[in-house]
Amino acid sequence: MKRSAQDLTAMAAAIGSHEAAARQWLDEGFSPGDAAAYVAAGCFDVPRTAELRQAGISALDIARTGHAWDYCSGSLTLAEIRRVIAPVLEAETALLWEVGHFSADPAPAPRASASLRWQGDAAGGERVRHKAS
């Protein structure tokens, strides 16, 4: 696919590299911002980075592991990266907040205190639920 000079220049600037590398990132469908985030995380092999993205592993996810270089160099497999990331992702999706409301009255009535529990998905809150008790 032919890219405009402006596209190549923007990508090259985002990844801090030359136009040949920029073309690879663009050909895999990365935006300059996404490519820059993966490069900052330590990713350098474009096809392997595209595999991460296809597997749902974000630049932040791979950066948290500290294994981007190991994955891109072939020292770690995608399955191994998933095993490292899984506990972090599970902790994020099981996010639970407890908010309590208590009366300033020293002897509150039995219904004067309440608690709200919010449970949601940290990746955007699409599955946020609340329960009053």
Coordinates of C-alpha atoms in Angstrom, one line a residue:
M1 CA 0.0 0.0 0.0
K2 CA 1.4 3.4 -1.0
R3 CA 1.6 5.9 1.9
S4 CA 1.7 9.6 1.6
A5 CA 4.9 11.4 2.5
Q6 CA 3.0 13.0 5.4
D7 CA 2.0 9.6 6.8
L8 CA 5.6 8.3 6.5
T9 CA 7.0 11.4 8.1
A10 CA 4.5 11.4 11.0
M11 CA 5.2 7.7 11.7
A12 CA 9.0 8.1 11.4
A13 CA 8.8 10.9 13.9
A14 CA 6.6 8.9 16.3
I15 CA 8.8 5.9 16.4
G16 CA 12.1 7.8 16.2
S17 CA 13.3 5.9 13.1
H18 CA 13.5 6.1 9.3
E19 CA 10.8 5.8 6.6
A20 CA 11.4 2.1 5.9
A21 CA 10.6 1.3 9.5
A22 CA 7.6 3.7 9.4
R23 CA 6.3 1.9 6.4
Q24 CA 6.3 -1.4 8.2
W25 CA 4.3 0.0 11.1
L26 CA 1.8 1.6 8.8
D27 CA 1.5 -1.6 6.7
E28 CA 0.6 -3.5 9.9
G29 CA -2.2 -1.0 10.6
F30 CA -0.6 0.9 13.5
S31 CA -1.3 4.6 14.0
P32 CA 1.7 6.7 14.9
G33 CA 0.5 7.0 18.5
D34 CA 0.0 3.2 18.9
A35 CA 3.4 2.5 17.3
A36 CA 5.1 5.0 19.5
A37 CA 3.5 3.4 22.6
Y38 CA 4.7 -0.1 21.7
V39 CA 8.2 1.2 20.8
A40 CA 8.4 3.0 24.1
A41 CA 7.4 -0.3 25.8
G42 CA 10.4 -1.9 24.1
C43 CA 8.8 -3.5 21.1
F44 CA 10.9 -3.4 17.9
D45 CA 9.7 -6.3 15.7
V46 CA 6.7 -5.1 13.9
P47 CA 5.1 -8.5 13.0
R48 CA 5.5 -9.8 16.5
T49 CA 4.1 -6.5 17.9
A50 CA 1.1 -7.0 15.6
E51 CA 0.6 -10.4 17.1
L52 CA 0.5 -8.8 20.6
R53 CA -2.1 -6.3 19.5
Q54 CA -4.1 -9.1 17.8
A55 CA -4.0 -11.1 21.0
G56 CA -5.4 -8.0 22.9
I57 CA -2.2 -7.1 24.6
S58 CA -1.8 -3.4 24.7
A59 CA 1.4 -1.4 24.8
L60 CA 0.8 -0.7 28.5
D61 CA 0.2 -4.4 29.2
I62 CA 3.6 -5.4 27.6
A63 CA 5.4 -2.5 29.2
R64 CA 4.2 -3.6 32.7
T65 CA 5.8 -7.0 32.2
G66 CA 9.2 -5.6 31.2
H67 CA 9.4 -8.4 28.6
A68 CA 8.8 -6.5 25.3
W69 CA 12.4 -6.9 24.2
D70 CA 12.4 -10.6 25.1
Y71 CA 9.2 -11.2 23.2
C72 CA 10.3 -9.3 20.1
S73 CA 13.6 -11.1 20.1
G74 CA 11.9 -14.5 20.2
S75 CA 13.1 -15.4 23.7
L76 CA 9.5 -15.6 25.0
T77 CA 6.5 -16.9 23.2
L78 CA 3.0 -15.3 23.1
A79 CA 1.8 -18.0 25.5
E80 CA 4.5 -17.1 28.0
I81 CA 3.7 -13.4 27.8
R82 CA 0.0 -14.2 28.3
R83 CA 0.9 -16.2 31.5
V84 CA 2.8 -13.2 32.8
I85 CA 0.1 -10.7 32.0
A86 CA -2.9 -12.8 33.1
P87 CA -2.6 -12.0 36.9
V88 CA -2.4 -8.3 36.2
L89 CA -5.4 -8.3 33.9
E90 CA -7.5 -10.3 36.4
A91 CA -6.6 -7.9 39.2
E92 CA -7.7 -4.9 37.0
T93 CA -11.1 -6.5 36.0
A94 CA -11.9 -7.5 39.6
L95 CA -11.7 -3.9 40.7
L96 CA -13.9 -3.3 43.7
W97 CA -14.6 -0.1 45.6
E98 CA -16.4 0.2 48.8
V99 CA -17.9 3.6 49.7
G100 CA -19.5 4.1 53.1
H101 CA -21.8 6.8 54.2
F102 CA -22.1 7.3 58.0
S103 CA -24.2 9.8 59.9
A104 CA -22.5 12.4 62.1
D105 CA -25.1 11.7 64.7
P106 CA -23.3 9.8 67.6
A107 CA -26.3 7.4 67.9
P108 CA -27.5 6.8 64.4
A109 CA -30.7 5.1 63.6
P110 CA -30.4 1.5 62.3
R111 CA -30.9 2.7 58.7
A112 CA -28.6 5.7 59.0
S113 CA -25.6 3.9 57.6
A114 CA -25.3 2.5 54.1
S115 CA -22.7 1.1 52.0
L116 CA -22.4 1.2 48.2
R117 CA -20.2 -1.4 46.4
W118 CA -19.1 -0.6 42.9
Q119 CA -17.7 -3.4 40.8
G120 CA -16.5 -2.8 37.3
D121 CA -14.1 -3.4 34.6
A122 CA -11.1 -1.1 34.8
A123 CA -10.8 -1.0 31.0
G124 CA -13.7 1.3 30.5
G125 CA -16.4 0.4 33.0
E126 CA -18.7 -1.3 30.5
R127 CA -19.8 -3.8 33.1
V128 CA -20.1 -1.5 36.1
R129 CA -22.7 -2.7 38.7
H130 CA -23.6 -1.3 42.0
K131 CA -25.4 -2.7 45.0
A132 CA -26.7 -0.7 47.9
S133 CA -26.8 -2.4 51.3

